[in-house]
Amino acid sequence: MKTAVYPGTFDPITIGHIDIAKRAAQLFDHVYVVVLDHNAKHTLFDAQKRCELAAEALREVANITVLSHDGLTLDKAKELGACAFIRGVRQQRDYEYELNQASCNAHIDENVETILL
């Protein structure tokens, strides 16, 4: 089974996030939308509320599970048996940032690919 992780703050989840998650769900057997809970980030909503909002927004997609995580995203991907990260890009700056992140992740674990949508 091919599993992907779509990590993000999702504060709150947007139409763009929902679009990316649904597109990923068409490409993978299962997608985990992982709401990141970093204490250093000042968010509008706490992690539990962001999970609730994301779960409600994605409830109609059977192969998506929403959960939270407060550690390294790569660790969560390994724990879930994911083979890919899903990331959304809107502009050149997003692409450059995600390319750098993908390179770092590949250096740590070459078994988890980064898919940009």
Short mmCIF file of N, CA and C in Angstrom, two decimals:
data_model
loop_
_atom_site.label_atom_id
_atom_site.label_comp_id
_atom_site.label_asym_id
_atom_site.label_seq_id
_atom_site.Cartn_x
_atom_site.Cartn_y
_atom_site.Cartn_z
N MET A 1 0.84 -1.18 0.00
CA MET A 1 0.00 0.00 0.00
C MET A 1 0.89 1.25 0.00
N LYS A 2 0.64 2.16 -0.91
CA LYS A 2 1.40 3.40 -1.00
C LYS A 2 0.75 4.46 -0.13
N THR A 3 1.53 4.95 0.83
CA THR A 3 1.03 5.92 1.80
C THR A 3 1.85 7.20 1.70
N ALA A 4 1.15 8.33 1.83
CA ALA A 4 1.81 9.64 1.80
C ALA A 4 1.43 10.44 3.03
N VAL A 5 2.29 11.38 3.37
CA VAL A 5 2.05 12.31 4.47
C VAL A 5 1.99 13.71 3.88
N TYR A 6 0.93 14.42 4.19
CA TYR A 6 0.78 15.82 3.80
C TYR A 6 0.85 16.65 5.08
N PRO A 7 2.05 17.14 5.42
CA PRO A 7 2.22 17.88 6.66
C PRO A 7 1.98 19.38 6.47
N GLY A 8 1.57 20.03 7.54
CA GLY A 8 1.42 21.48 7.50
C GLY A 8 0.84 22.00 8.79
N THR A 9 0.85 23.32 8.92
CA THR A 9 0.26 23.95 10.09
C THR A 9 -1.26 23.99 9.96
N PHE A 10 -1.75 24.26 8.75
CA PHE A 10 -3.19 24.27 8.47
C PHE A 10 -3.94 25.16 9.48
N ASP A 11 -3.54 26.43 9.53
CA ASP A 11 -4.07 27.36 10.53
C ASP A 11 -4.82 28.53 9.91
N PRO A 12 -6.05 28.30 9.52
CA PRO A 12 -6.80 27.05 9.42
C PRO A 12 -6.59 26.42 8.05
N ILE A 13 -7.19 25.26 7.85
CA ILE A 13 -7.14 24.60 6.56
C ILE A 13 -7.89 25.47 5.55
N THR A 14 -7.34 25.55 4.33
CA THR A 14 -7.93 26.41 3.28
C THR A 14 -8.41 25.56 2.11
N ILE A 15 -9.09 26.21 1.17
CA ILE A 15 -9.52 25.53 -0.04
C ILE A 15 -8.32 24.97 -0.80
N GLY A 16 -7.22 25.70 -0.80
CA GLY A 16 -6.00 25.21 -1.45
C GLY A 16 -5.46 23.95 -0.79
N HIS A 17 -5.44 23.93 0.54
CA HIS A 17 -5.00 22.73 1.26
C HIS A 17 -5.90 21.54 0.93
N ILE A 18 -7.20 21.80 0.93
CA ILE A 18 -8.17 20.73 0.65
C ILE A 18 -7.96 20.19 -0.76
N ASP A 19 -7.73 21.07 -1.71
CA ASP A 19 -7.48 20.65 -3.09
C ASP A 19 -6.25 19.75 -3.19
N ILE A 20 -5.16 20.16 -2.54
CA ILE A 20 -3.93 19.35 -2.54
C ILE A 20 -4.18 17.99 -1.90
N ALA A 21 -4.86 17.96 -0.76
CA ALA A 21 -5.14 16.69 -0.07
C ALA A 21 -5.97 15.76 -0.95
N LYS A 22 -7.00 16.29 -1.59
CA LYS A 22 -7.85 15.46 -2.44
C LYS A 22 -7.09 14.95 -3.66
N ARG A 23 -6.25 15.78 -4.24
CA ARG A 23 -5.44 15.33 -5.38
C ARG A 23 -4.47 14.24 -4.97
N ALA A 24 -3.88 14.41 -3.78
CA ALA A 24 -2.96 13.38 -3.26
C ALA A 24 -3.70 12.07 -3.02
N ALA A 25 -4.93 12.17 -2.54
CA ALA A 25 -5.73 10.96 -2.27
C ALA A 25 -6.02 10.17 -3.54
N GLN A 26 -5.98 10.82 -4.69
CA GLN A 26 -6.16 10.12 -5.96
C GLN A 26 -4.89 9.41 -6.40
N LEU A 27 -3.74 9.85 -5.86
CA LEU A 27 -2.45 9.29 -6.27
C LEU A 27 -1.95 8.18 -5.34
N PHE A 28 -2.43 8.19 -4.09
CA PHE A 28 -1.93 7.25 -3.09
C PHE A 28 -3.08 6.45 -2.49
N ASP A 29 -2.74 5.27 -1.97
CA ASP A 29 -3.74 4.43 -1.32
C ASP A 29 -4.27 5.09 -0.05
N HIS A 30 -3.37 5.75 0.68
CA HIS A 30 -3.77 6.45 1.89
C HIS A 30 -2.93 7.71 2.07
N VAL A 31 -3.56 8.77 2.54
CA VAL A 31 -2.89 10.03 2.81
C VAL A 31 -3.17 10.42 4.26
N TYR A 32 -2.10 10.72 4.98
CA TYR A 32 -2.22 11.26 6.33
C TYR A 32 -1.99 12.76 6.25
N VAL A 33 -3.00 13.52 6.60
CA VAL A 33 -2.85 14.96 6.73
C VAL A 33 -2.36 15.17 8.16
N VAL A 34 -1.11 15.61 8.29
CA VAL A 34 -0.48 15.72 9.60
C VAL A 34 -0.42 17.20 9.99
N VAL A 35 -1.22 17.54 10.98
CA VAL A 35 -1.26 18.90 11.50
C VAL A 35 -0.09 19.05 12.47
N LEU A 36 0.82 19.94 12.12
CA LEU A 36 2.03 20.11 12.93
C LEU A 36 1.76 21.04 14.10
N ASP A 37 2.26 20.65 15.25
CA ASP A 37 2.07 21.40 16.48
C ASP A 37 3.43 21.85 17.01
N HIS A 38 3.90 22.97 16.48
CA HIS A 38 5.19 23.52 16.91
C HIS A 38 4.94 24.65 17.89
N ASN A 39 5.46 24.52 19.09
CA ASN A 39 5.25 25.53 20.12
C ASN A 39 5.82 26.89 19.74
N ALA A 40 6.83 26.91 18.89
CA ALA A 40 7.46 28.18 18.50
C ALA A 40 6.56 28.99 17.57
N LYS A 41 5.65 28.34 16.88
CA LYS A 41 4.75 29.05 15.97
C LYS A 41 3.54 29.56 16.73
N HIS A 42 3.19 30.79 16.47
CA HIS A 42 1.99 31.37 17.08
C HIS A 42 0.84 31.18 16.10
N THR A 43 -0.05 30.27 16.45
CA THR A 43 -1.16 29.93 15.56
C THR A 43 -2.46 30.52 16.06
N LEU A 44 -3.37 30.70 15.14
CA LEU A 44 -4.70 31.20 15.47
C LEU A 44 -5.47 30.17 16.30
N PHE A 45 -5.37 28.89 15.90
CA PHE A 45 -6.07 27.81 16.58
C PHE A 45 -5.06 26.83 17.15
N ASP A 46 -5.43 26.14 18.24
CA ASP A 46 -4.54 25.10 18.77
C ASP A 46 -4.61 23.87 17.87
N ALA A 47 -3.69 22.95 18.08
CA ALA A 47 -3.57 21.77 17.21
C ALA A 47 -4.85 20.94 17.17
N GLN A 48 -5.49 20.78 18.31
CA GLN A 48 -6.72 19.98 18.35
C GLN A 48 -7.80 20.60 17.47
N LYS A 49 -7.97 21.91 17.55
CA LYS A 49 -8.99 22.59 16.75
C LYS A 49 -8.63 22.52 15.27
N ARG A 50 -7.35 22.69 14.94
CA ARG A 50 -6.93 22.60 13.54
C ARG A 50 -7.17 21.21 12.98
N CYS A 51 -6.97 20.17 13.81
CA CYS A 51 -7.28 18.80 13.39
C CYS A 51 -8.77 18.62 13.16
N GLU A 52 -9.56 19.15 14.06
CA GLU A 52 -11.01 19.04 13.91
C GLU A 52 -11.49 19.71 12.63
N LEU A 53 -10.97 20.91 12.35
CA LEU A 53 -11.36 21.64 11.14
C LEU A 53 -10.94 20.88 9.89
N ALA A 54 -9.72 20.34 9.90
CA ALA A 54 -9.23 19.59 8.75
C ALA A 54 -10.03 18.30 8.56
N ALA A 55 -10.31 17.60 9.64
CA ALA A 55 -11.08 16.35 9.55
C ALA A 55 -12.47 16.62 9.00
N GLU A 56 -13.09 17.69 9.44
CA GLU A 56 -14.42 18.05 8.95
C GLU A 56 -14.37 18.39 7.45
N ALA A 57 -13.37 19.14 7.05
CA ALA A 57 -13.24 19.55 5.65
C ALA A 57 -12.97 18.38 4.72
N LEU A 58 -12.33 17.33 5.25
CA LEU A 58 -11.92 16.19 4.42
C LEU A 58 -12.71 14.92 4.73
N ARG A 59 -13.79 15.03 5.48
CA ARG A 59 -14.55 13.86 5.93
C ARG A 59 -15.06 12.99 4.79
N GLU A 60 -15.31 13.56 3.64
CA GLU A 60 -15.87 12.80 2.51
C GLU A 60 -14.83 11.97 1.77
N VAL A 61 -13.55 12.15 2.08
CA VAL A 61 -12.49 11.41 1.39
C VAL A 61 -12.08 10.23 2.26
N ALA A 62 -12.46 9.04 1.83
CA ALA A 62 -12.30 7.83 2.65
C ALA A 62 -10.85 7.48 2.96
N ASN A 63 -9.94 7.80 2.07
CA ASN A 63 -8.55 7.37 2.27
C ASN A 63 -7.65 8.48 2.83
N ILE A 64 -8.26 9.43 3.55
CA ILE A 64 -7.49 10.47 4.24
C ILE A 64 -7.77 10.37 5.74
N THR A 65 -6.68 10.41 6.51
CA THR A 65 -6.76 10.45 7.96
C THR A 65 -6.05 11.71 8.43
N VAL A 66 -6.67 12.44 9.34
CA VAL A 66 -6.07 13.65 9.90
C VAL A 66 -5.58 13.34 11.30
N LEU A 67 -4.34 13.75 11.59
CA LEU A 67 -3.79 13.58 12.93
C LEU A 67 -2.79 14.69 13.19
N SER A 68 -2.37 14.83 14.44
CA SER A 68 -1.40 15.87 14.77
C SER A 68 -0.07 15.25 15.15
N HIS A 69 0.97 16.09 15.10
CA HIS A 69 2.32 15.62 15.43
C HIS A 69 3.13 16.82 15.90
N ASP A 70 3.96 16.62 16.93
CA ASP A 70 4.74 17.73 17.45
C ASP A 70 6.25 17.52 17.33
N GLY A 71 6.64 16.54 16.53
CA GLY A 71 8.07 16.28 16.36
C GLY A 71 8.51 16.47 14.92
N LEU A 72 9.58 15.79 14.55
CA LEU A 72 10.07 15.86 13.18
C LEU A 72 9.10 15.14 12.24
N THR A 73 8.78 15.79 11.15
CA THR A 73 7.84 15.23 10.19
C THR A 73 8.35 13.94 9.59
N LEU A 74 9.64 13.87 9.35
CA LEU A 74 10.23 12.65 8.78
C LEU A 74 10.05 11.46 9.73
N ASP A 75 10.15 11.70 11.02
CA ASP A 75 9.93 10.63 12.00
C ASP A 75 8.49 10.11 11.91
N LYS A 76 7.54 11.03 11.76
CA LYS A 76 6.13 10.63 11.66
C LYS A 76 5.91 9.85 10.36
N ALA A 77 6.53 10.28 9.27
CA ALA A 77 6.40 9.57 8.00
C ALA A 77 6.92 8.13 8.12
N LYS A 78 8.05 7.97 8.76
CA LYS A 78 8.61 6.62 8.98
C LYS A 78 7.66 5.78 9.82
N GLU A 79 7.15 6.38 10.91
CA GLU A 79 6.22 5.66 11.79
C GLU A 79 4.98 5.18 11.04
N LEU A 80 4.49 6.00 10.11
CA LEU A 80 3.29 5.67 9.36
C LEU A 80 3.56 4.81 8.13
N GLY A 81 4.84 4.54 7.85
CA GLY A 81 5.20 3.73 6.69
C GLY A 81 5.00 4.47 5.38
N ALA A 82 5.12 5.78 5.41
CA ALA A 82 4.90 6.59 4.21
C ALA A 82 6.11 6.53 3.27
N CYS A 83 5.81 6.57 1.99
CA CYS A 83 6.86 6.60 0.99
C CYS A 83 7.03 7.99 0.38
N ALA A 84 6.15 8.93 0.77
CA ALA A 84 6.21 10.26 0.17
C ALA A 84 5.63 11.33 1.07
N PHE A 85 6.19 12.53 0.91
CA PHE A 85 5.61 13.74 1.46
C PHE A 85 4.87 14.44 0.33
N ILE A 86 3.75 15.01 0.64
CA ILE A 86 3.01 15.84 -0.31
C ILE A 86 3.20 17.29 0.11
N ARG A 87 3.56 18.13 -0.83
CA ARG A 87 3.72 19.55 -0.55
C ARG A 87 3.06 20.35 -1.66
N GLY A 88 2.42 21.42 -1.30
CA GLY A 88 1.79 22.30 -2.28
C GLY A 88 2.69 23.49 -2.57
N VAL A 89 2.79 23.85 -3.83
CA VAL A 89 3.58 25.02 -4.21
C VAL A 89 2.71 25.94 -5.06
N ARG A 90 2.85 27.24 -4.81
CA ARG A 90 2.07 28.23 -5.53
C ARG A 90 2.93 29.13 -6.40
N GLN A 91 4.17 29.30 -6.01
CA GLN A 91 5.05 30.24 -6.70
C GLN A 91 6.49 29.78 -6.60
N GLN A 92 7.37 30.49 -7.28
CA GLN A 92 8.79 30.14 -7.33
C GLN A 92 9.40 30.05 -5.94
N ARG A 93 9.07 30.98 -5.07
CA ARG A 93 9.63 30.98 -3.71
C ARG A 93 9.23 29.71 -2.96
N ASP A 94 7.97 29.27 -3.11
CA ASP A 94 7.53 28.01 -2.49
C ASP A 94 8.36 26.85 -3.02
N TYR A 95 8.55 26.84 -4.33
CA TYR A 95 9.31 25.76 -4.96
C TYR A 95 10.73 25.70 -4.41
N GLU A 96 11.39 26.83 -4.30
CA GLU A 96 12.76 26.87 -3.80
C GLU A 96 12.84 26.39 -2.35
N TYR A 97 11.89 26.82 -1.53
CA TYR A 97 11.85 26.37 -0.14
C TYR A 97 11.64 24.86 -0.06
N GLU A 98 10.66 24.37 -0.81
CA GLU A 98 10.34 22.93 -0.76
C GLU A 98 11.48 22.08 -1.33
N LEU A 99 12.16 22.58 -2.33
CA LEU A 99 13.30 21.86 -2.89
C LEU A 99 14.39 21.70 -1.84
N ASN A 100 14.64 22.74 -1.07
CA ASN A 100 15.63 22.69 0.00
C ASN A 100 15.20 21.68 1.07
N GLN A 101 13.94 21.72 1.47
CA GLN A 101 13.43 20.78 2.47
C GLN A 101 13.53 19.34 1.96
N ALA A 102 13.16 19.13 0.70
CA ALA A 102 13.21 17.80 0.10
C ALA A 102 14.64 17.27 0.09
N SER A 103 15.58 18.14 -0.21
CA SER A 103 16.99 17.75 -0.23
C SER A 103 17.45 17.32 1.16
N CYS A 104 17.08 18.08 2.17
CA CYS A 104 17.44 17.73 3.56
C CYS A 104 16.82 16.39 3.96
N ASN A 105 15.54 16.21 3.65
CA ASN A 105 14.87 14.95 3.99
C ASN A 105 15.50 13.77 3.27
N ALA A 106 15.84 13.95 2.00
CA ALA A 106 16.46 12.87 1.22
C ALA A 106 17.82 12.50 1.79
N HIS A 107 18.52 13.49 2.31
CA HIS A 107 19.83 13.23 2.92
C HIS A 107 19.68 12.36 4.18
N ILE A 108 18.60 12.58 4.92
CA ILE A 108 18.34 11.82 6.14
C ILE A 108 17.76 10.45 5.82
N ASP A 109 16.80 10.40 4.91
CA ASP A 109 16.15 9.14 4.54
C ASP A 109 15.78 9.17 3.06
N GLU A 110 16.54 8.47 2.26
CA GLU A 110 16.32 8.48 0.81
C GLU A 110 15.08 7.69 0.39
N ASN A 111 14.41 7.02 1.31
CA ASN A 111 13.25 6.21 0.98
C ASN A 111 11.94 7.00 0.97
N VAL A 112 11.98 8.26 1.42
CA VAL A 112 10.77 9.09 1.43
C VAL A 112 10.94 10.19 0.40
N GLU A 113 10.15 10.13 -0.65
CA GLU A 113 10.19 11.11 -1.72
C GLU A 113 9.34 12.32 -1.36
N THR A 114 9.59 13.43 -2.02
CA THR A 114 8.75 14.62 -1.87
C THR A 114 8.05 14.88 -3.19
N ILE A 115 6.73 14.93 -3.14
CA ILE A 115 5.91 15.17 -4.33
C ILE A 115 5.33 16.58 -4.21
N LEU A 116 5.61 17.42 -5.21
CA LEU A 116 5.11 18.79 -5.21
C LEU A 116 3.87 18.86 -6.09
N LEU A 117 2.78 19.37 -5.55
CA LEU A 117 1.56 19.57 -6.31
C LEU A 117 1.22 21.05 -6.32
#
